[in-house]
PDB file of C-alpha atoms and ligand atoms in Angstrom:
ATOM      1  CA  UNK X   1       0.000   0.000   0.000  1.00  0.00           C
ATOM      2  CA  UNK X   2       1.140   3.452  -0.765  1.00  0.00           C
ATOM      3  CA  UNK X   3       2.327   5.646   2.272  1.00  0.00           C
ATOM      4  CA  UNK X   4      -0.550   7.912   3.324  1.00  0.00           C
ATOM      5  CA  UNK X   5      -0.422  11.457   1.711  1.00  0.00           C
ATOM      6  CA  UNK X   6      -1.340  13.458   4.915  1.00  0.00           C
ATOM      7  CA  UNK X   7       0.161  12.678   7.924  1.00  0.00           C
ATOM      8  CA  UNK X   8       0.593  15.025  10.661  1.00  0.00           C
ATOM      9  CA  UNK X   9       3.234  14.985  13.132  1.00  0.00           C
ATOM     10  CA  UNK X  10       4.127  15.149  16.816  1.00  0.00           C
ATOM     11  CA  UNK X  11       7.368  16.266  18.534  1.00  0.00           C
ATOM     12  CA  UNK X  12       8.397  15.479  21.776  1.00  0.00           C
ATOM     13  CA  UNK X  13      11.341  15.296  23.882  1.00  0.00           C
ATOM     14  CA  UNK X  14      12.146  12.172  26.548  1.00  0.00           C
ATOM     15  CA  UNK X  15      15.188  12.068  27.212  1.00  0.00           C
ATOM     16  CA  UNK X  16      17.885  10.056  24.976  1.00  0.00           C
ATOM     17  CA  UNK X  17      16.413  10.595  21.335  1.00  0.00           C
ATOM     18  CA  UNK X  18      17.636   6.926  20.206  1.00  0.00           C
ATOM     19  CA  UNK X  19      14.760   5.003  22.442  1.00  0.00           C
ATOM     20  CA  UNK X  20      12.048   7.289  21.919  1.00  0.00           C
ATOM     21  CA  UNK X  21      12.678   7.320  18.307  1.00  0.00           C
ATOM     22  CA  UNK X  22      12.294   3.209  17.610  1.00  0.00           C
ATOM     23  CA  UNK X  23       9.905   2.913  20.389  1.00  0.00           C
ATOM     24  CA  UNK X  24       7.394   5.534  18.505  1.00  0.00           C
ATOM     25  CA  UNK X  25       8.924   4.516  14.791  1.00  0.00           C
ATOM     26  CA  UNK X  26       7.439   0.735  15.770  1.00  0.00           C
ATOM     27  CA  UNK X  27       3.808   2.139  16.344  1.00  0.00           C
ATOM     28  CA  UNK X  28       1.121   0.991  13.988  1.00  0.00           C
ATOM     29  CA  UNK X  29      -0.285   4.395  12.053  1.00  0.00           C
ATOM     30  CA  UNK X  30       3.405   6.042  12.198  1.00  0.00           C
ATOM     31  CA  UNK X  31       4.642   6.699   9.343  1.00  0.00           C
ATOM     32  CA  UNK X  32       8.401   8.493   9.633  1.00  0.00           C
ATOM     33  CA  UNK X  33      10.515   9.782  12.363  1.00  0.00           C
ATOM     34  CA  UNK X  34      13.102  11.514  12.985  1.00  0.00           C
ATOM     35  CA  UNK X  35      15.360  12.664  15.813  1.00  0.00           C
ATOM     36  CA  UNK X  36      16.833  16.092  16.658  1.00  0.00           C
ATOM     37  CA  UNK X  37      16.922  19.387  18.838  1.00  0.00           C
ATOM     38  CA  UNK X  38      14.392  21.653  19.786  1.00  0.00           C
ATOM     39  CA  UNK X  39      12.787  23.513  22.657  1.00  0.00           C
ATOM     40  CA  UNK X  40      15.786  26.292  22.258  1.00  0.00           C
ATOM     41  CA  UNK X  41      16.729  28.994  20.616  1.00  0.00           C
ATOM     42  CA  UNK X  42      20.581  28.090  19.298  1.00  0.00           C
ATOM     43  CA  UNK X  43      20.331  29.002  15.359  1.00  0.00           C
ATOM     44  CA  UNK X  44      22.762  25.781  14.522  1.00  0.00           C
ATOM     45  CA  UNK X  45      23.087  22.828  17.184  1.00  0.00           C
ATOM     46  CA  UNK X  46      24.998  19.979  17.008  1.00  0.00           C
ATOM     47  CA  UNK X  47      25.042  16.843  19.373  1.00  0.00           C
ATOM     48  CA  UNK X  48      28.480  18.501  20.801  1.00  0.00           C
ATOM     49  CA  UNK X  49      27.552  22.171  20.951  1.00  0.00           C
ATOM     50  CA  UNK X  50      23.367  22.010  21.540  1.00  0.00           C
ATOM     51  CA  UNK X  51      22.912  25.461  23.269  1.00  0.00           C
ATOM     52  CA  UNK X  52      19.740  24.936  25.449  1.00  0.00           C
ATOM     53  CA  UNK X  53      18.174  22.861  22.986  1.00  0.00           C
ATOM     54  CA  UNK X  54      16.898  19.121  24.489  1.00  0.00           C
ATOM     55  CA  UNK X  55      17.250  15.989  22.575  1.00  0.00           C
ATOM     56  CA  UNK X  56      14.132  16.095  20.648  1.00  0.00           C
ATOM     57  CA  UNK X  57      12.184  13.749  18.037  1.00  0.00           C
ATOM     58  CA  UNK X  58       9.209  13.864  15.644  1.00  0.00           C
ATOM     59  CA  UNK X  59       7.041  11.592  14.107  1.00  0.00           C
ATOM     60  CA  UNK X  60       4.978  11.914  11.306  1.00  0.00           C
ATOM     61  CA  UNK X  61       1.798   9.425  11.735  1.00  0.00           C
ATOM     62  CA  UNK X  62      -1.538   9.140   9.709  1.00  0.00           C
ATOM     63  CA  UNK X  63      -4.467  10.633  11.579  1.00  0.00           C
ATOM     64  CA  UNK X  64      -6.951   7.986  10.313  1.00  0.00           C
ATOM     65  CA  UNK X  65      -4.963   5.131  11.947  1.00  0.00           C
ATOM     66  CA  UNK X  66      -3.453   6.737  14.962  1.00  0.00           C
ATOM     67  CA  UNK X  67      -4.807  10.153  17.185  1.00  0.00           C
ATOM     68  CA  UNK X  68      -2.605  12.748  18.509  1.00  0.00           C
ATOM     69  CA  UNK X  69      -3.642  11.525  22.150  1.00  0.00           C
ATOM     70  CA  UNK X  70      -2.374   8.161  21.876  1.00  0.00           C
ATOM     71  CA  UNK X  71       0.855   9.534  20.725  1.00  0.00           C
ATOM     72  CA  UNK X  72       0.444  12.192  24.142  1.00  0.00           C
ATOM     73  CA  UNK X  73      -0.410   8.860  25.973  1.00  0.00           C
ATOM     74  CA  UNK X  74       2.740   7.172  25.240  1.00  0.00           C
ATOM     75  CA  UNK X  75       4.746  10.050  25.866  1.00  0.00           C
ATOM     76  CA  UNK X  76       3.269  10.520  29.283  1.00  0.00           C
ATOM     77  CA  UNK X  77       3.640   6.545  29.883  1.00  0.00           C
ATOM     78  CA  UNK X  78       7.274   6.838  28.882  1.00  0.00           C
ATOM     79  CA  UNK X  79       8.933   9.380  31.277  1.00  0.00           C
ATOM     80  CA  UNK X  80       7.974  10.605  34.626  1.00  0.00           C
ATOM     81  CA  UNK X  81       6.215  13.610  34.701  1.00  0.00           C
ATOM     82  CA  UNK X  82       7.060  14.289  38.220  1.00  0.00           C
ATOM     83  CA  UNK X  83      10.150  15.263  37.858  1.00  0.00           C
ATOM     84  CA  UNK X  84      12.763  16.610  35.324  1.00  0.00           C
ATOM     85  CA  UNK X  85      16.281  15.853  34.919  1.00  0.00           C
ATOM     86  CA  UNK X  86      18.855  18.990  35.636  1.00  0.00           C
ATOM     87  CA  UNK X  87      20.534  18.078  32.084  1.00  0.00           C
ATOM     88  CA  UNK X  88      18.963  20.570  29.494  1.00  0.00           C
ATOM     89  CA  UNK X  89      19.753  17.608  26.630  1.00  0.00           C
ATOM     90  CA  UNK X  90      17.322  14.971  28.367  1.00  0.00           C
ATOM     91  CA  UNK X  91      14.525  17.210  29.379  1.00  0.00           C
ATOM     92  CA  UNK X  92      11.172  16.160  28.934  1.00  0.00           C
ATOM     93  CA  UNK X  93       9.121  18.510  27.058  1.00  0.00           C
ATOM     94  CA  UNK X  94       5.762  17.985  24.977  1.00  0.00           C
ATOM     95  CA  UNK X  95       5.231  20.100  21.471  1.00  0.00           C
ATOM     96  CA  UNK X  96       2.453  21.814  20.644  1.00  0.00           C
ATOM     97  CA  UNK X  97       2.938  22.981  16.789  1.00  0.00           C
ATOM     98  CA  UNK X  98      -0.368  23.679  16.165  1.00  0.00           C
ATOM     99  CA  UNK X  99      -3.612  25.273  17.777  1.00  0.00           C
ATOM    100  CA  UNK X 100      -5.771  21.645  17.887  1.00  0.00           C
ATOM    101  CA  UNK X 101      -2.638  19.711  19.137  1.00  0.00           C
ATOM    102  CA  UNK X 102      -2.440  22.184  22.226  1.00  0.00           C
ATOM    103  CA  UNK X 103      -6.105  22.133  22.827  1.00  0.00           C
ATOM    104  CA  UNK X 104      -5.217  18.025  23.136  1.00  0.00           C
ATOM    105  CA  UNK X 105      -2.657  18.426  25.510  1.00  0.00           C
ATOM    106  CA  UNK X 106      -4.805  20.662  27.291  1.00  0.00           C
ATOM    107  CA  UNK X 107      -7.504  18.093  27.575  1.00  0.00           C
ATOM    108  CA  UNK X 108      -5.233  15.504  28.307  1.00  0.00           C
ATOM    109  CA  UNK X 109      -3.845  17.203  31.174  1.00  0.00           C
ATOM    110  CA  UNK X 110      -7.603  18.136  32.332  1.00  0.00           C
ATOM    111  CA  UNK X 111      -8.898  14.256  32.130  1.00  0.00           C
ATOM    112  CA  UNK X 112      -5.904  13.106  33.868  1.00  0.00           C
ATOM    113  CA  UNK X 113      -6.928  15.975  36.716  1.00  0.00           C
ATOM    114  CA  UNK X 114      -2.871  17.600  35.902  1.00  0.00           C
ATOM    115  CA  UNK X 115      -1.690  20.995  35.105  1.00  0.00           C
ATOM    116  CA  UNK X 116       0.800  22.401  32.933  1.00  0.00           C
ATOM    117  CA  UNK X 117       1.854  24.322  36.556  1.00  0.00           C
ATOM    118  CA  UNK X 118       1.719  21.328  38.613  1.00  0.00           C
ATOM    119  CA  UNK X 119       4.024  19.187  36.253  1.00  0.00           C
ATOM    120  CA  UNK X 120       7.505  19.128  35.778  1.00  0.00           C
ATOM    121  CA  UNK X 121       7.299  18.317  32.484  1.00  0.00           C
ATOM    122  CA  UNK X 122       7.737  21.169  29.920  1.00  0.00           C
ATOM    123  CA  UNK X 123       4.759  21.991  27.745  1.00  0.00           C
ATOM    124  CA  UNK X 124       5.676  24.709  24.841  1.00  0.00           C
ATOM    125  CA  UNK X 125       4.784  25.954  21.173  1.00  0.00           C
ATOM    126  CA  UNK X 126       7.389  24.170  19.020  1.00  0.00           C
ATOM    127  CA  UNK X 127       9.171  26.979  17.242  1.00  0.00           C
ATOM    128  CA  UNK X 128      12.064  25.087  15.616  1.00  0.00           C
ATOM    129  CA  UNK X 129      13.167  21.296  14.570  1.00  0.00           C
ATOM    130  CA  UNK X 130      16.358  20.695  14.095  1.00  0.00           C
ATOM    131  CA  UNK X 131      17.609  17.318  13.027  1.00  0.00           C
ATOM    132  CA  UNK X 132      20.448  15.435  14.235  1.00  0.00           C
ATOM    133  CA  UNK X 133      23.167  14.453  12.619  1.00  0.00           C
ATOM    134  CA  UNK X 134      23.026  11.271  10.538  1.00  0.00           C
ATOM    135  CA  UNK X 135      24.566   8.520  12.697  1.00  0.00           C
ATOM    136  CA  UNK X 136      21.389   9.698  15.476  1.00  0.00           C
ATOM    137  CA  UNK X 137      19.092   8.696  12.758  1.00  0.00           C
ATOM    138  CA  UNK X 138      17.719   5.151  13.416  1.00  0.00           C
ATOM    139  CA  UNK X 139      20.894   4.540  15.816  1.00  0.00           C
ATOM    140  CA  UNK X 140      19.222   0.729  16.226  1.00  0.00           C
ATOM    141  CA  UNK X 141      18.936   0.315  12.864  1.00  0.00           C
ATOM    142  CA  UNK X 142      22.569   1.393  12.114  1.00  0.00           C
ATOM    143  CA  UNK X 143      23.978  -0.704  14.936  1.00  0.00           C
ATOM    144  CA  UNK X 144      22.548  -3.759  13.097  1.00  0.00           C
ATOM    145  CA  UNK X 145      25.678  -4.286   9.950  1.00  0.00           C
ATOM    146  CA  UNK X 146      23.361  -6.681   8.558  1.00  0.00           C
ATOM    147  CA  UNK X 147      20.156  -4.310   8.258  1.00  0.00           C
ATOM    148  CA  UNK X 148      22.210  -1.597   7.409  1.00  0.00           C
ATOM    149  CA  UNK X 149      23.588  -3.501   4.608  1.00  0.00           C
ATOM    150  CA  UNK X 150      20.057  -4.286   3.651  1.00  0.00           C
ATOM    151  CA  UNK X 151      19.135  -0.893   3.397  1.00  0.00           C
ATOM    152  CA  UNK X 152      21.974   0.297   1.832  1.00  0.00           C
ATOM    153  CA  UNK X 153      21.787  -2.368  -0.542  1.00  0.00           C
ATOM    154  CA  UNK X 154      18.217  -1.490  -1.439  1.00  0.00           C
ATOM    155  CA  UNK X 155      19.522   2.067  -2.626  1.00  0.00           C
ATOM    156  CA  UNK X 156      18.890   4.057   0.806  1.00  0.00           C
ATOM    157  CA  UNK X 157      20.877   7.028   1.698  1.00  0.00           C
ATOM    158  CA  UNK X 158      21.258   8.710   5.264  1.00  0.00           C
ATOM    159  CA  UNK X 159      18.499  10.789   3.923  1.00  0.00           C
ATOM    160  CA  UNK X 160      16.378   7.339   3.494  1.00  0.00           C
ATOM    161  CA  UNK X 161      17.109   6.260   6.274  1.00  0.00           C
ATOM    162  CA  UNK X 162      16.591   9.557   7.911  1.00  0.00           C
ATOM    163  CA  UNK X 163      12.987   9.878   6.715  1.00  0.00           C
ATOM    164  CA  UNK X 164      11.736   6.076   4.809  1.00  0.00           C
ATOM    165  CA  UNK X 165       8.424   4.681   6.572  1.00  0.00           C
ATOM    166  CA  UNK X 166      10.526   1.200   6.252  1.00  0.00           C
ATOM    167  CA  UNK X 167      13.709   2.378   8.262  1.00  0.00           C
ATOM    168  CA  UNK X 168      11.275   3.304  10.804  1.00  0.00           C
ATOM    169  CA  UNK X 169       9.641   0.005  11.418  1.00  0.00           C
ATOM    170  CA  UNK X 170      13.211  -1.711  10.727  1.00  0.00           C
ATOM    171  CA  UNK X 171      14.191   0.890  13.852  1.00  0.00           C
ATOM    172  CA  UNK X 172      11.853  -0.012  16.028  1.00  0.00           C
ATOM    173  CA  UNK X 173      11.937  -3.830  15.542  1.00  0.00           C
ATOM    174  CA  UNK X 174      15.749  -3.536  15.592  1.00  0.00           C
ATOM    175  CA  UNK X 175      15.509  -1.834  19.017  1.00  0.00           C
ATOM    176  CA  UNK X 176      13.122  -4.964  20.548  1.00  0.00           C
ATOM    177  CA  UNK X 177       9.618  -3.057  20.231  1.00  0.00           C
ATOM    178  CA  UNK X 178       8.010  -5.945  17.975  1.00  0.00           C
ATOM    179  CA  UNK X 179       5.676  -7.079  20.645  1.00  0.00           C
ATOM    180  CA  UNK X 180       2.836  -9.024  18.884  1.00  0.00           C
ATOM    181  CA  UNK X 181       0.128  -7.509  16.806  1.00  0.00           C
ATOM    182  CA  UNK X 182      -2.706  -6.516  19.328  1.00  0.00           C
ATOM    183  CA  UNK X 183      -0.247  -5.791  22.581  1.00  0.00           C
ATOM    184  CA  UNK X 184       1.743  -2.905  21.081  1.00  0.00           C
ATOM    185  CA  UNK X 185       2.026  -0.206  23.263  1.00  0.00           C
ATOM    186  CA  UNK X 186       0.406   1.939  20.882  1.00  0.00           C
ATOM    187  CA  UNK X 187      -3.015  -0.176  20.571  1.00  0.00           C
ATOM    188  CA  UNK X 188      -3.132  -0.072  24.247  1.00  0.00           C
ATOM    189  CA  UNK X 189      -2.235   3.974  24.307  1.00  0.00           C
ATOM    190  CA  UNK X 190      -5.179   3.606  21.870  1.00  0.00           C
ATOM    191  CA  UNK X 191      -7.850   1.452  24.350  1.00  0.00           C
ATOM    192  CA  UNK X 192      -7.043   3.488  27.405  1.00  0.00           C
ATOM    193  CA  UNK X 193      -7.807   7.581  25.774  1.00  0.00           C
ATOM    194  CA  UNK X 194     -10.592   6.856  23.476  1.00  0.00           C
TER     195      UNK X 194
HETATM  196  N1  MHO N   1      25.976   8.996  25.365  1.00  0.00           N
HETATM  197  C1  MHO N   1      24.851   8.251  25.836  1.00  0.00           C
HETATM  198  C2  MHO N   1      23.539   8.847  25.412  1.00  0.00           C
HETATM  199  C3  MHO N   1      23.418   9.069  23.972  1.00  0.00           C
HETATM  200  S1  MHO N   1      21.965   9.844  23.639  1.00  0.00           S
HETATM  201  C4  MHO N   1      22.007  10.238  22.005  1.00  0.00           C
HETATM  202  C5  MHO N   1      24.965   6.838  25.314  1.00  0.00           C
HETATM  203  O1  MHO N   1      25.849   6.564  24.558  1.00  0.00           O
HETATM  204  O2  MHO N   1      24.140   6.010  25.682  1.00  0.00           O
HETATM  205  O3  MHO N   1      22.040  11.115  24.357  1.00  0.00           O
END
């Protein structure tokens, strides 16, 4: 089947982008992802030099197959939101980037009786992406020799890799997250907001 032509996309930040990034990528209705910096205001980071940018990462998912509040779900599920660690890089911060996704979060918040006060976790307008370098992108992925040399056989460059629905799901598999069809994280993230 042909990729979907309108997916929207999410951006968060949880700490180390690699787990995040194949955790998400494995999700049924995502489509791409990719990892970066965000949630500063550094014109040009890099992993060595990121300003007060946090390791960051987007996905782009289909809205028919997967909602904006499972994605918030998981991202809530995945990190503490009690706390905040005092490294800038592994912040946790959730991305609005546009008016309906921060009416979500507020709602989100609301049914789950929080508040963007009474949380550690950082909740902010996404002004800038920035991606990573290319050896971030699908780090599981590229620490496999044999599915990199699958990919690379196929014809895939860093910018494939970067952005290819496949190198997502080969990501996320790569990094453990094939649990069986039915008991993903993401169908449960599904069961317990709708
Ligand atoms: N240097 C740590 C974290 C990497 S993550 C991209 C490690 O190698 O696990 O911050």
């Amino acid at each position: 089947a042909p990729s979907p032509e309108q997916t929207e996309t999410a951006t968060f930040a949880l700490g180390c982008f690699w787990g995040p990034d194949a955790r998400f990528g494995a999700l049924e209705g995502v489509v791409r992802t990719r990892v970066g910096y965000a949630g500063g205001t550094k014109a040009d980071p890099t992993y060595h030099d990121l300003g007060e940018h946090s390791e960051a990462f987007q996905v782009d998912y289909d809205p028919e197959q997967r909602s904006f509040k499972s994605l918030l779900d998981l991202a809530f599920r995945s990190h503490d939101h009690t706390r905040q660690p005092s490294s800038i890089q592994y912040q946790n911060i959730v991305f609005a980037s546009t008016a309906e996704q921060a009416d979500a979060i507020a709602s989100y918040l609301d049914a789950r009786g929080l508040t963007r006060e009474g949380i550690a976790t950082r909740v902010e307008q996404l002004s800038r992406f920035h991606p990573a370098e290319d050896y971030h992108q699908k780090h599981s992925l590229r620490g496999r020799q044999s599915l990199l040399n699958t990919v690379e056989q196929a014809g895939y460059d860093d910018a494939d890799i970067r952005e290819s629905p496949a190198a997502a799901k080969l990501n996320g598999y790569a990094a453990g997250n094939d649990l069986p069809e039915g008991h993903d994280l993401g169908t449960s993230a599904n069961r317990t907001v709708h």
